Amino acid sequence: MEHTSFLAISKSAYSNNIRFIKSQIGDNVTISSVIKGNAYGHGIENIVKIAENVGIRHFSAFSTDEAIRAKNSSKKNSQIMVMGMVENENLPYLIDNGISFYCFEMDRLEAAIKKSKELGIKAKIHIEVETGFHRTGFEWDEKEELLASLEENSDHLQLCGLCTHYAGAESVANYVRIQNQIKQYHKFKDWFNSKGVHFDRYHTACSAASLSYPETIMDMVRIGIAQYGFWPSQETYMFKFKQLAPNKKNPLRRLISWKSQVMSLKKIKIGDFIGYGNSYMASRDMLIAQVPVGYCHGFGRSLSNLGKVLIHGKVLSVVGNVTMNTISVDVTDLKEVNKGDEVVIIGRQKRNEITVASFGESTQQVNYELLTRLPHDIPRKIVT
Ligand SMILES: *Cc1c(COP(=O)(O)O)cnc(C)c1O
């Protein structure tokens, strides 16, 4: 291994999670695997490969660059959808490659129609409607203009979906807002249907909505965080908890673990200071392991004297300041420890686990942010 650490991505955990999600949404609902943010830090190429192996054939990207990566790594001719940023100049690539994309404003819709006419290929579009998230989406009072354009250009458009996104389905604090969004979505849907306009798929639900608001599950769900083995929030888990069988209280398994190894060992004397400055003074004779992971790899300086890692299945403390490339770990209490021994920074080792959440400070959506911030240049390896 030339790199000082690697991220293991477990394919058996992935198939376990898809099995659980299917048990929740039913077998007839398409799962779109959300791979934005470099597949929540797991690597788009890895996730497309693992997901296709368990039968996933639909992927959701945020932007054109991600869609290109998904397309290039797909071996099963899966459908790819872009939910966010597309420059009009990228539309020919998307249309030519059969990649579908959201239209949430007239400008993009008109550009799509124009390109479709030039290429002689239908543009595959999803109409996103504004239901209360207030990020993107056609407004209710734009519907007549939108309808006219869809009808007039039906030869140039494939209406793949009618969609919206919920403003925080992972928290009961947003309950009323979500209910209003569901109502508003159905108002749009019924209105289009009453005008004779139908879409291939109706899709609104992310992970949290799929788990907490079953009424939002329609033809397709867009699953991000749950496929990677994380609950959207503690609340979503608590909501489900009672319904889970006693022997299946932990139905989601994390895919990712972050591993390194002991680089070197050093004995120090009581009263010695460890590393830069004087933030840690040895209160006994100690054995310290150097682990070649530092803040340049995403192990934040804020974890100085606070972070934990696993060696031989034991939870051990980071002592002294995190440096750019290394941490010092107190291994005094291990029976035996050697250069090259595995160090788990995130994940499981024997009977202990360091979770992504415990790795960072507990902000509200810490899992999403921490995962996507894992440095892109740490190699990802698919494991069983
Ligand atoms: C990110 C995203 C999702 C997936 O959300 P999760 O909470 O990770 O399941 C679904 N739809 C849209 C539009 C998104 O941006």
Short mmCIF file of C-alpha atoms and ligand atoms in Angstrom, two decimals:
data_model
loop_
_atom_site.label_atom_id
_atom_site.label_comp_id
_atom_site.label_asym_id
_atom_site.label_seq_id
_atom_site.Cartn_x
_atom_site.Cartn_y
_atom_site.Cartn_z
CA MET A 1 0.00 0.00 0.00
CA GLU A 2 1.56 3.31 -1.04
CA HIS A 3 -1.13 5.34 0.63
CA THR A 4 -1.19 5.81 4.36
CA SER A 5 -4.82 4.76 4.76
CA PHE A 6 -7.76 3.52 2.71
CA LEU A 7 -11.54 3.46 2.75
CA ALA A 8 -13.08 0.01 2.55
CA ILE A 9 -16.51 -0.11 0.86
CA SER A 10 -18.50 -3.21 1.76
CA LYS A 11 -20.66 -4.71 -0.96
CA SER A 12 -22.40 -7.15 1.38
CA ALA A 13 -23.46 -4.21 3.55
CA TYR A 14 -24.85 -2.56 0.43
CA SER A 15 -26.95 -5.54 -0.60
CA ASN A 16 -28.17 -5.87 2.99
CA ASN A 17 -29.33 -2.24 2.91
CA ILE A 18 -31.09 -2.56 -0.44
CA ARG A 19 -32.89 -5.66 0.87
CA PHE A 20 -34.08 -3.68 3.89
CA ILE A 21 -35.17 -0.69 1.79
CA LYS A 22 -37.12 -3.01 -0.52
CA SER A 23 -38.83 -4.58 2.48
CA GLN A 24 -40.01 -1.10 3.38
CA ILE A 25 -41.12 0.19 0.00
CA GLY A 26 -42.30 -2.98 -1.72
CA ASP A 27 -40.93 -4.81 -4.73
CA ASN A 28 -42.65 -2.81 -7.43
CA VAL A 29 -41.09 0.53 -6.66
CA THR A 30 -37.95 1.54 -8.54
CA ILE A 31 -35.02 2.56 -6.37
CA SER A 32 -32.95 5.35 -7.80
CA SER A 33 -29.55 5.25 -6.13
CA VAL A 34 -28.53 8.82 -5.32
CA ILE A 35 -24.83 9.24 -6.13
CA LYS A 36 -24.36 12.98 -5.75
CA GLY A 37 -21.41 14.24 -3.69
CA ASN A 38 -19.16 11.48 -5.08
CA ALA A 39 -21.75 8.95 -3.89
CA TYR A 40 -21.72 10.47 -0.41
CA GLY A 41 -17.95 10.08 -0.35
CA HIS A 42 -17.97 6.38 -1.36
CA GLY A 43 -16.91 7.00 -4.97
CA ILE A 44 -19.39 7.09 -7.86
CA GLU A 45 -17.60 4.32 -9.77
CA ASN A 46 -17.65 1.99 -6.75
CA ILE A 47 -21.31 2.50 -5.99
CA VAL A 48 -22.52 2.16 -9.58
CA LYS A 49 -20.65 -1.15 -9.80
CA ILE A 50 -21.86 -2.53 -6.46
CA ALA A 51 -25.42 -1.32 -7.02
CA GLU A 52 -25.72 -2.74 -10.52
CA ASN A 53 -24.60 -6.10 -9.12
CA VAL A 54 -27.66 -6.16 -6.86
CA GLY A 55 -30.02 -5.07 -9.61
CA ILE A 56 -30.16 -1.28 -9.30
CA ARG A 57 -30.69 0.27 -12.74
CA HIS A 58 -31.40 3.93 -11.93
CA PHE A 59 -28.99 6.55 -10.59
CA SER A 60 -29.50 10.16 -9.51
CA ALA A 61 -26.69 12.67 -9.88
CA PHE A 62 -26.68 16.36 -9.01
CA SER A 63 -24.74 17.62 -12.00
CA THR A 64 -23.49 16.76 -15.47
CA ASP A 65 -19.98 15.80 -14.36
CA GLU A 66 -21.39 13.23 -11.94
CA ALA A 67 -23.76 11.91 -14.59
CA ILE A 68 -20.84 11.41 -16.99
CA ARG A 69 -18.96 9.41 -14.36
CA ALA A 70 -22.03 7.29 -13.66
CA LYS A 71 -22.59 6.72 -17.36
CA ASN A 72 -18.99 5.71 -17.93
CA SER A 73 -19.01 3.23 -15.08
CA SER A 74 -22.37 1.67 -15.88
CA LYS A 75 -22.15 -1.81 -17.38
CA LYS A 76 -25.89 -2.44 -17.48
CA ASN A 77 -27.08 0.54 -19.46
CA SER A 78 -28.72 1.95 -16.34
CA GLN A 79 -30.85 5.07 -16.44
CA ILE A 80 -29.16 8.19 -15.18
CA MET A 81 -30.93 11.33 -14.00
CA VAL A 82 -29.56 14.77 -13.17
CA MET A 83 -31.46 16.52 -10.37
CA GLY A 84 -29.60 19.83 -10.28
CA MET A 85 -27.04 21.75 -12.25
CA VAL A 86 -26.89 21.49 -16.02
CA GLU A 87 -25.42 24.16 -18.26
CA ASN A 88 -27.44 24.57 -21.41
CA GLU A 89 -24.27 23.78 -23.36
CA ASN A 90 -24.24 20.30 -21.76
CA LEU A 91 -27.76 19.50 -22.94
CA PRO A 92 -26.63 17.90 -26.24
CA TYR A 93 -24.44 15.43 -24.32
CA LEU A 94 -27.28 14.51 -21.98
CA ILE A 95 -29.88 14.20 -24.74
CA ASP A 96 -27.54 12.24 -26.99
CA ASN A 97 -26.71 9.81 -24.17
CA GLY A 98 -30.31 9.34 -23.05
CA ILE A 99 -29.60 10.90 -19.66
CA SER A 100 -32.68 12.46 -18.12
CA PHE A 101 -32.63 15.74 -16.25
CA TYR A 102 -34.80 17.96 -14.11
CA CYS A 103 -36.51 20.96 -15.65
CA PHE A 104 -37.53 23.46 -12.99
CA GLU A 105 -37.65 26.66 -15.02
CA MET A 106 -38.73 27.73 -18.50
CA ASP A 107 -35.20 28.62 -19.59
CA ARG A 108 -33.94 25.05 -19.30
CA LEU A 109 -37.12 23.59 -20.73
CA GLU A 110 -36.92 25.84 -23.79
CA ALA A 111 -33.22 25.08 -24.24
CA ALA A 112 -33.97 21.36 -24.01
CA ILE A 113 -36.68 21.60 -26.64
CA LYS A 114 -34.40 23.56 -28.95
CA LYS A 115 -31.55 21.03 -28.63
CA SER A 116 -33.92 18.13 -29.02
CA LYS A 117 -35.17 19.57 -32.31
CA GLU A 118 -31.61 20.08 -33.56
CA LEU A 119 -30.56 16.54 -32.64
CA GLY A 120 -33.77 14.86 -33.68
CA ILE A 121 -33.81 13.00 -30.35
CA LYS A 122 -36.38 13.40 -27.61
CA ALA A 123 -35.10 15.05 -24.45
CA LYS A 124 -35.87 12.99 -21.35
CA ILE A 125 -37.11 15.37 -18.72
CA HIS A 126 -38.50 15.41 -15.21
CA ILE A 127 -40.73 18.33 -14.33
CA GLU A 128 -39.91 19.51 -10.83
CA VAL A 129 -42.69 21.40 -9.13
CA GLU A 130 -42.49 23.84 -6.23
CA THR A 131 -44.34 22.43 -3.26
CA GLY A 132 -42.67 24.30 -0.40
CA PHE A 133 -38.97 23.44 -0.40
CA HIS A 134 -38.26 26.77 -2.10
CA ARG A 135 -35.07 25.79 -3.83
CA THR A 136 -36.06 24.91 -7.37
CA GLY A 137 -39.34 23.96 -9.07
CA PHE A 138 -42.09 25.41 -11.24
CA GLU A 139 -44.53 27.61 -9.35
CA TRP A 140 -48.27 26.87 -9.29
CA ASP A 141 -48.99 29.99 -11.35
CA GLU A 142 -46.57 28.89 -14.09
CA LYS A 143 -48.54 25.73 -14.75
CA GLU A 144 -50.56 27.00 -17.73
CA GLU A 145 -47.49 28.22 -19.57
CA LEU A 146 -45.69 24.97 -18.72
CA LEU A 147 -48.60 22.83 -19.89
CA ALA A 148 -48.80 24.73 -23.18
CA SER A 149 -45.12 24.13 -23.81
CA LEU A 150 -45.29 20.42 -22.91
CA GLU A 151 -48.30 19.90 -25.20
CA GLU A 152 -46.88 21.84 -28.10
CA ASN A 153 -43.54 20.03 -27.92
CA SER A 154 -44.69 16.53 -27.13
CA ASP A 155 -42.72 15.24 -30.15
CA HIS A 156 -39.50 16.48 -28.62
CA LEU A 157 -39.96 15.54 -24.99
CA GLN A 158 -40.23 12.32 -23.08
CA LEU A 159 -41.96 13.12 -19.81
CA CYS A 160 -40.00 10.77 -17.57
CA GLY A 161 -41.14 12.16 -14.27
CA LEU A 162 -43.09 14.62 -12.18
CA CYS A 163 -41.14 15.28 -9.01
CA THR A 164 -40.54 17.38 -5.93
CA HIS A 165 -38.28 17.24 -2.86
CA TYR A 166 -39.28 17.47 0.81
CA ALA A 167 -37.92 20.09 3.16
CA GLY A 168 -36.70 17.88 5.97
CA ALA A 169 -38.69 14.65 6.16
CA GLU A 170 -36.19 13.41 8.78
CA SER A 171 -37.62 15.59 11.54
CA VAL A 172 -41.11 15.65 13.02
CA ALA A 173 -40.62 19.39 13.55
CA ASN A 174 -41.30 19.73 9.82
CA TYR A 175 -44.42 17.55 9.86
CA VAL A 176 -46.90 20.25 8.86
CA ARG A 177 -44.64 21.58 6.14
CA ILE A 178 -44.21 18.08 4.66
CA GLN A 179 -47.96 17.41 4.77
CA ASN A 180 -48.55 20.64 2.87
CA GLN A 181 -45.93 19.65 0.32
CA ILE A 182 -47.59 16.28 -0.23
CA LYS A 183 -50.92 18.04 -0.78
CA GLN A 184 -49.43 20.57 -3.15
CA TYR A 185 -47.68 17.85 -5.16
CA HIS A 186 -50.96 15.99 -5.61
CA LYS A 187 -52.61 19.21 -6.70
CA PHE A 188 -50.05 19.52 -9.51
CA LYS A 189 -50.31 15.83 -10.39
CA ASP A 190 -54.11 15.84 -10.53
CA TRP A 191 -54.12 19.04 -12.52
CA PHE A 192 -51.71 17.70 -15.17
CA ASN A 193 -53.57 14.39 -15.34
CA SER A 194 -56.91 16.17 -15.74
CA LYS A 195 -55.40 17.99 -18.74
CA GLY A 196 -54.40 14.65 -20.22
CA VAL A 197 -50.69 15.01 -19.45
CA HIS A 198 -49.15 11.92 -17.87
CA PHE A 199 -45.62 11.17 -16.73
CA ASP A 200 -43.73 7.86 -16.84
CA ARG A 201 -42.99 8.06 -13.13
CA TYR A 202 -44.13 10.04 -10.15
CA HIS A 203 -41.34 10.41 -7.62
CA THR A 204 -40.93 12.52 -4.50
CA ALA A 205 -39.42 10.45 -1.69
CA CYS A 206 -35.85 10.55 -0.38
CA SER A 207 -34.68 8.10 2.33
CA ALA A 208 -36.42 9.83 5.22
CA ALA A 209 -39.71 10.27 3.36
CA SER A 210 -39.65 6.61 2.24
CA LEU A 211 -39.17 5.48 5.83
CA SER A 212 -41.40 7.93 7.69
CA TYR A 213 -44.09 8.95 5.16
CA PRO A 214 -45.05 5.81 3.23
CA GLU A 215 -47.69 7.80 1.35
CA THR A 216 -44.84 9.56 -0.49
CA ILE A 217 -43.67 6.30 -2.06
CA MET A 218 -44.96 6.31 -5.64
CA ASP A 219 -43.35 4.75 -8.73
CA MET A 220 -39.80 5.51 -7.71
CA VAL A 221 -37.88 6.60 -4.60
CA ARG A 222 -34.59 8.46 -4.63
CA ILE A 223 -32.50 6.82 -1.95
CA GLY A 224 -29.26 8.41 -0.81
CA ILE A 225 -28.10 8.09 2.78
CA ALA A 226 -29.99 4.89 3.68
CA GLN A 227 -28.31 2.80 0.95
CA TYR A 228 -24.97 3.77 2.48
CA GLY A 229 -26.18 2.35 5.79
CA PHE A 230 -27.05 5.52 7.68
CA TRP A 231 -30.35 6.64 9.11
CA PRO A 232 -31.30 10.10 7.83
CA SER A 233 -31.59 11.14 11.48
CA GLN A 234 -31.90 9.63 14.94
CA GLU A 235 -35.60 10.46 14.76
CA THR A 236 -36.16 8.41 11.61
CA TYR A 237 -34.55 5.46 13.36
CA MET A 238 -36.64 5.91 16.51
CA PHE A 239 -39.79 6.14 14.40
CA LYS A 240 -39.00 2.79 12.77
CA PHE A 241 -37.55 1.12 15.84
CA LYS A 242 -40.77 -0.28 17.28
CA GLN A 243 -41.74 -1.90 13.98
CA LEU A 244 -38.44 -3.74 13.66
CA ALA A 245 -38.25 -7.39 14.66
CA PRO A 246 -36.43 -7.96 17.98
CA ASN A 247 -33.53 -9.72 16.23
CA LYS A 248 -33.37 -7.07 13.49
CA LYS A 249 -33.08 -3.83 15.39
CA ASN A 250 -30.11 -2.75 13.28
CA PRO A 251 -31.24 -3.36 9.72
CA LEU A 252 -28.84 -0.90 8.08
CA ARG A 253 -25.12 -1.59 7.83
CA ARG A 254 -22.52 1.04 7.03
CA LEU A 255 -20.54 0.43 3.86
CA ILE A 256 -17.57 2.55 4.69
CA SER A 257 -14.71 1.98 7.05
CA TRP A 258 -11.48 3.93 7.21
CA LYS A 259 -8.34 2.02 8.00
CA SER A 260 -4.67 2.71 8.45
CA GLN A 261 -1.84 1.00 10.32
CA VAL A 262 0.71 1.53 13.04
CA MET A 263 3.66 3.34 11.43
CA SER A 264 6.01 3.29 14.42
CA LEU A 265 6.16 2.90 18.19
CA LYS A 266 7.94 4.91 20.86
CA LYS A 267 8.33 4.57 24.61
CA ILE A 268 8.06 7.80 26.56
CA LYS A 269 8.64 8.65 30.22
CA ILE A 270 6.27 10.13 32.77
CA GLY A 271 6.40 13.93 32.44
CA ASP A 272 7.32 13.94 28.72
CA PHE A 273 5.24 16.05 26.34
CA ILE A 274 3.91 14.46 23.18
CA GLY A 275 4.20 16.21 19.82
CA TYR A 276 3.88 19.94 19.19
CA GLY A 277 3.45 22.21 22.20
CA ASN A 278 2.41 21.12 25.61
CA SER A 279 -1.18 20.00 25.21
CA TYR A 280 -0.41 16.51 26.50
CA MET A 281 1.97 15.54 29.27
CA ALA A 282 2.45 11.84 30.04
CA SER A 283 1.06 10.99 33.45
CA ARG A 284 2.84 7.63 33.43
CA ASP A 285 5.44 5.82 31.36
CA MET A 286 3.69 5.23 28.05
CA LEU A 287 3.88 3.44 24.74
CA ILE A 288 2.79 5.65 21.86
CA ALA A 289 1.92 4.53 18.33
CA GLN A 290 2.23 6.87 15.39
CA VAL A 291 -0.55 6.47 12.84
CA PRO A 292 0.02 8.13 9.45
CA VAL A 293 -3.29 10.00 9.23
CA GLY A 294 -3.57 13.70 10.01
CA TYR A 295 -5.61 16.76 9.26
CA CYS A 296 -4.53 16.74 5.62
CA HIS A 297 -6.38 13.43 5.35
CA GLY A 298 -9.50 14.74 7.06
CA PHE A 299 -8.65 13.77 10.64
CA GLY A 300 -9.45 17.21 12.04
CA ARG A 301 -7.20 19.11 14.45
CA SER A 302 -10.28 19.50 16.64
CA LEU A 303 -9.81 15.81 17.51
CA SER A 304 -6.50 16.58 19.27
CA ASN A 305 -6.59 14.83 22.67
CA LEU A 306 -10.20 13.81 21.87
CA GLY A 307 -10.21 11.41 18.92
CA LYS A 308 -10.47 7.64 19.31
CA VAL A 309 -9.26 4.81 17.09
CA LEU A 310 -9.44 1.04 17.30
CA ILE A 311 -6.42 -1.26 17.48
CA HIS A 312 -6.88 -4.99 18.26
CA GLY A 313 -10.55 -4.18 18.88
CA LYS A 314 -9.80 -1.75 21.73
CA VAL A 315 -10.91 1.88 21.80
CA LEU A 316 -7.75 3.96 22.20
CA SER A 317 -7.17 7.69 22.62
CA VAL A 318 -5.43 10.18 20.43
CA VAL A 319 -2.93 12.01 22.65
CA GLY A 320 -1.42 15.38 21.83
CA ASN A 321 -2.18 17.50 18.81
CA VAL A 322 -3.24 16.06 15.48
CA THR A 323 -0.52 17.01 13.01
CA MET A 324 -0.73 17.38 9.27
CA ASN A 325 0.14 13.75 8.57
CA THR A 326 0.05 11.85 11.85
CA ILE A 327 -1.72 11.19 15.12
CA SER A 328 -0.25 9.77 18.31
CA VAL A 329 -2.24 7.00 19.94
CA ASP A 330 -1.85 5.74 23.50
CA VAL A 331 -1.26 1.99 23.17
CA THR A 332 0.23 1.51 26.65
CA ASP A 333 -2.56 -0.84 27.72
CA LEU A 334 -2.43 -3.20 24.74
CA LYS A 335 -0.89 -6.59 25.50
CA GLU A 336 1.11 -6.58 22.34
CA VAL A 337 1.30 -4.16 19.46
CA ASN A 338 3.44 -4.16 16.36
CA LYS A 339 4.34 -1.95 13.49
CA GLY A 340 1.86 -2.64 10.67
CA ASP A 341 -1.06 -3.54 12.95
CA GLU A 342 -4.42 -2.41 11.60
CA VAL A 343 -5.85 0.86 12.92
CA VAL A 344 -9.55 1.56 12.38
CA ILE A 345 -10.43 5.25 12.30
CA ILE A 346 -14.04 4.77 11.26
CA GLY A 347 -15.79 1.42 11.36
CA ARG A 348 -15.77 -1.85 13.22
CA GLN A 349 -12.96 -3.95 14.65
CA LYS A 350 -13.84 -7.03 16.66
CA ARG A 351 -16.62 -5.96 19.02
CA ASN A 352 -16.17 -2.21 18.94
CA GLU A 353 -17.17 0.43 16.43
CA ILE A 354 -16.30 4.05 15.80
CA THR A 355 -19.18 5.63 13.96
CA VAL A 356 -18.99 8.49 11.50
CA ALA A 357 -21.11 10.50 13.92
CA SER A 358 -18.82 9.94 16.88
CA PHE A 359 -15.89 10.84 14.67
CA GLY A 360 -17.12 14.38 14.23
CA GLU A 361 -18.91 16.90 16.35
CA SER A 362 -22.63 16.29 16.52
CA THR A 363 -24.20 18.79 14.26
CA GLN A 364 -27.59 18.02 12.83
CA GLN A 365 -26.72 16.27 9.60
CA VAL A 366 -23.24 15.27 10.50
CA ASN A 367 -23.27 11.98 8.57
CA TYR A 368 -24.04 13.59 5.21
CA GLU A 369 -21.40 16.26 5.64
CA LEU A 370 -18.66 14.09 7.07
CA LEU A 371 -19.04 11.42 4.45
CA THR A 372 -18.84 13.84 1.56
CA ARG A 373 -15.82 15.56 3.10
CA LEU A 374 -13.68 12.45 3.35
CA PRO A 375 -10.76 13.41 1.11
CA HIS A 376 -11.21 12.23 -2.46
CA ASP A 377 -7.60 11.12 -2.76
CA ILE A 378 -7.79 8.43 -0.08
CA PRO A 379 -8.12 5.24 -2.11
CA ARG A 380 -11.47 3.41 -1.91
CA LYS A 381 -11.41 -0.38 -2.05
CA ILE A 382 -14.43 -2.57 -2.56
CA VAL A 383 -14.47 -5.41 -0.02
CA THR A 384 -17.01 -8.17 0.69
C1 LIG B 1 -30.06 14.26 -1.96
C2 LIG B 1 -31.38 14.07 -2.57
C3 LIG B 1 -32.08 12.88 -2.36
C4 LIG B 1 -31.61 11.78 -1.44
O1 LIG B 1 -31.67 12.18 -0.09
P1 LIG B 1 -31.33 11.16 1.11
O2 LIG B 1 -31.79 11.87 2.32
O3 LIG B 1 -29.85 11.00 1.11
O4 LIG B 1 -32.03 9.91 0.82
C5 LIG B 1 -33.29 12.74 -3.02
N1 LIG B 1 -33.77 13.72 -3.83
C6 LIG B 1 -33.10 14.88 -4.05
C7 LIG B 1 -33.68 15.90 -4.96
C8 LIG B 1 -31.90 15.10 -3.42
O5 LIG B 1 -31.25 16.24 -3.63
#
